[in-house]
Amino acid sequence: MATATPAITWGLDYDAAQFIPLPAAGEGAEHPDGARAWIDTVISHYESSAPLTDGDRQGLAVTAEALLTMIEPFVTRLWFAPPGVYSDVLVSVVVTDLEGDSAREIIAEVTASPESTASDGVAVETDSHGSGILVRRTTGVQPEDGRALLVAQWDLLLQNGAVLIAINAMGTTLPVFARLEEELMGLVEGIVLPAGSGADAQ
């Protein structure tokens, strides 16, 4: 998958068994036929690892429709969907020039969080994309039906020379985050930066 920010064109190599890419802005998912085609792709992804009931298909379709509302320019989004496990975890990736003001605004929006009930931050060092911090939060919300709900949010920020990488993960299926932790660094390693992007100027 190739994508762009206002300043940088970059690539992303991810494990297709673990992630389903959301359509990019302008790829037609805003139209009913495009949305239906993508939802069918989601259901096929899950059916490839385990049989689904009609209720399973309906639940996946509802989640998929909700995630489609999150599409926006300059943000690459992946549904973390490990085989055989229901997940509503959405992973967003932004790669930008460290000095790009418009991209900074995008990152601020992607990583914005309501007041959290718990949070912790750990330093992160990667082999290929510099160093940074991973902040993990848990936020309590109350949907319209009155049920209390916990939302987990992870924000990984890395500086690689003159490039800033921001990865945000958010969802309510909290046990799935333990599996995401195993995949997160692989996702980082899959970010392909162009030559001359300044990433080697560390």
Coordinates of C-alpha atoms in Angstrom, one line a residue:
M1 CA 0.0 0.0 0.0
A2 CA 1.3 3.4 -1.0
T3 CA 0.0 6.6 0.6
A4 CA 0.9 10.3 1.1
T5 CA 0.9 13.2 3.5
P6 CA 1.2 16.8 2.4
A7 CA 4.9 16.3 2.3
I8 CA 5.9 12.7 1.9
T9 CA 4.9 9.7 -0.2
W10 CA 5.6 6.4 1.6
G11 CA 4.8 2.8 1.5
L12 CA 3.4 0.3 4.0
D13 CA 4.0 -3.5 4.0
Y14 CA 1.7 -5.2 6.4
D15 CA 0.5 -8.7 7.2
A16 CA -2.7 -9.2 5.3
A17 CA -3.7 -12.1 7.6
Q18 CA -3.8 -9.6 10.5
F19 CA -4.9 -6.3 9.0
I20 CA -7.7 -5.2 6.6
P21 CA -6.9 -1.8 5.0
L22 CA -9.7 0.7 4.9
P23 CA -10.2 2.3 1.5
A24 CA -8.4 5.6 1.0
A25 CA -10.3 8.8 0.7
G26 CA -11.7 9.2 -2.8
E27 CA -11.7 5.4 -3.6
G28 CA -15.5 5.2 -3.7
A29 CA -16.3 3.8 -0.2
E30 CA -18.5 6.8 0.4
H31 CA -20.9 5.4 -2.1
P32 CA -23.2 2.5 -1.3
D33 CA -21.8 0.1 -3.9
G34 CA -18.2 0.8 -2.8
A35 CA -19.1 0.4 0.9
R36 CA -20.9 -2.9 0.2
A37 CA -17.9 -4.2 -1.8
W38 CA -15.5 -3.4 1.1
I39 CA -17.8 -5.0 3.6
D40 CA -17.9 -8.1 1.5
T41 CA -14.1 -8.1 1.6
V42 CA -14.2 -7.9 5.4
I43 CA -16.6 -10.8 5.7
S44 CA -14.5 -12.9 3.3
H45 CA -11.4 -12.2 5.4
Y46 CA -13.1 -13.5 8.5
E47 CA -14.6 -16.5 6.7
S48 CA -11.2 -17.6 5.5
S49 CA -10.2 -18.5 9.0
A50 CA -13.5 -19.7 10.6
P51 CA -17.2 -20.3 9.7
L52 CA -19.5 -17.4 10.3
T53 CA -23.1 -17.3 11.5
D54 CA -25.6 -14.8 10.1
G55 CA -25.2 -13.0 13.4
D56 CA -21.5 -12.9 13.0
R57 CA -21.9 -11.4 9.5
Q58 CA -24.3 -8.8 10.7
G59 CA -22.0 -7.8 13.6
L60 CA -19.0 -7.5 11.2
A61 CA -21.1 -5.4 8.8
V62 CA -22.1 -3.0 11.5
T63 CA -18.5 -2.6 12.7
A64 CA -17.3 -2.2 9.1
E65 CA -19.9 0.5 8.4
A66 CA -18.8 2.4 11.5
L67 CA -15.1 2.2 10.6
L68 CA -15.9 3.5 7.1
T69 CA -17.0 6.8 8.6
M70 CA -13.4 7.2 9.8
I71 CA -11.8 7.6 6.4
E72 CA -10.0 10.9 5.8
P73 CA -7.2 12.3 3.6
F74 CA -3.6 11.8 4.5
V75 CA -4.3 9.1 7.2
T76 CA -3.8 5.4 6.4
R77 CA -6.1 3.2 8.4
L78 CA -6.1 -0.5 9.0
W79 CA -8.6 -2.7 10.8
F80 CA -6.7 -5.0 13.1
A81 CA -8.5 -8.3 12.4
P82 CA -6.5 -11.3 13.5
P83 CA -7.9 -14.7 12.2
G84 CA -10.7 -16.1 14.3
V85 CA -11.0 -13.2 16.7
Y86 CA -13.6 -10.4 16.6
S87 CA -12.0 -7.0 16.8
D88 CA -13.1 -3.4 16.4
V89 CA -9.5 -2.0 16.8
L90 CA -8.7 0.6 14.2
V91 CA -5.0 1.4 13.5
S92 CA -4.2 4.8 12.0
V93 CA -0.8 5.7 10.5
V94 CA 0.6 9.1 9.6
V95 CA 4.1 9.7 8.2
T96 CA 5.1 13.3 7.7
D97 CA 7.9 15.8 7.5
L98 CA 8.7 16.8 11.0
E99 CA 8.3 20.5 10.0
G100 CA 5.0 20.1 8.3
D101 CA 2.4 22.3 10.0
S102 CA -0.7 20.8 8.3
A103 CA 0.5 17.3 9.0
R104 CA 1.1 18.2 12.7
E105 CA -2.6 19.2 12.8
I106 CA -3.5 15.8 11.4
I107 CA -1.4 14.0 14.0
A108 CA -2.8 16.1 16.8
E109 CA -6.3 15.1 15.6
V110 CA -5.4 11.4 15.2
T111 CA -3.9 11.2 18.7
A112 CA -6.4 13.3 20.5
S113 CA -8.0 11.5 23.5
P114 CA -10.6 12.4 26.1
E115 CA -9.6 12.4 29.7
S116 CA -8.2 8.9 30.4
T117 CA -8.9 6.7 33.4
A118 CA -5.4 5.3 33.2
S119 CA -2.3 5.9 31.0
D120 CA 1.3 4.9 30.8
G121 CA 4.2 5.8 28.5
V122 CA 7.2 3.7 27.6
A123 CA 10.3 4.7 25.6
V124 CA 10.6 2.8 22.2
E125 CA 13.7 2.2 20.2
T126 CA 13.4 0.6 16.7
D127 CA 16.1 -0.8 14.4
S128 CA 14.8 1.0 11.3
H129 CA 12.7 4.0 12.3
G130 CA 14.4 5.8 15.2
S131 CA 13.2 6.3 18.7
G132 CA 10.1 7.6 20.4
I133 CA 7.4 6.9 22.9
L134 CA 4.3 4.6 23.2
V135 CA 1.5 6.0 25.3
R136 CA -1.3 3.6 26.4
R137 CA -4.6 5.0 27.7
T138 CA -7.9 3.6 28.8
T139 CA -11.0 5.9 28.6
G140 CA -14.4 5.3 30.0
V141 CA -17.4 6.3 27.9
Q142 CA -21.2 5.8 28.2
P143 CA -23.0 5.1 24.9
E144 CA -26.6 6.1 24.3
D145 CA -27.9 2.7 25.6
G146 CA -26.4 3.5 29.0
R147 CA -23.8 0.7 29.1
A148 CA -20.4 1.6 30.5
L149 CA -17.7 1.0 27.9
L150 CA -13.9 1.1 28.1
V151 CA -12.0 2.3 25.1
A152 CA -8.3 1.6 24.8
Q153 CA -6.1 3.9 22.9
W154 CA -2.4 3.5 22.0
D155 CA -0.3 6.3 20.5
L156 CA 3.2 5.5 19.1
L157 CA 5.3 8.5 18.1
L158 CA 8.7 8.0 16.4
Q159 CA 11.2 10.5 15.1
N160 CA 13.4 9.1 12.2
G161 CA 15.7 12.0 11.2
A162 CA 13.4 14.7 9.8
V163 CA 10.5 12.3 9.6
L164 CA 7.7 11.9 12.2
I165 CA 5.8 8.6 12.4
A166 CA 2.5 8.5 14.3
I167 CA 0.6 5.3 14.9
N168 CA -2.7 5.3 16.8
A169 CA -4.7 2.3 17.8
M170 CA -8.2 2.6 19.3
G171 CA -10.9 0.1 20.1
T172 CA -13.2 -1.5 22.7
T173 CA -12.2 -5.1 22.2
L174 CA -9.5 -4.8 24.9
P175 CA -8.2 -8.4 24.9
V176 CA -7.2 -7.9 21.2
F177 CA -4.6 -5.3 22.2
A178 CA -2.4 -8.1 23.6
R179 CA -2.3 -9.5 20.1
L180 CA -1.7 -6.1 18.6
E181 CA 1.3 -5.6 20.8
E182 CA 2.9 -8.6 19.0
E183 CA 2.2 -7.0 15.6
L184 CA 2.9 -3.4 16.3
M185 CA 6.7 -3.4 15.7
G186 CA 6.2 -5.4 12.6
L187 CA 3.9 -2.7 11.3
V188 CA 6.5 -0.1 12.1
E189 CA 9.2 -2.1 10.2
G190 CA 6.8 -2.3 7.3
I191 CA 6.8 1.5 6.8
V192 CA 8.9 2.2 3.7
L193 CA 10.3 5.8 3.5
P194 CA 11.6 7.2 0.2
A195 CA 15.2 7.9 -0.4
G196 CA 16.1 11.5 0.5
S197 CA 13.3 11.9 2.9
G198 CA 15.8 12.8 5.6
A199 CA 15.2 9.6 7.6
D200 CA 18.9 8.8 7.5
A201 CA 19.9 12.2 9.0
Q202 CA 20.0 11.0 12.6

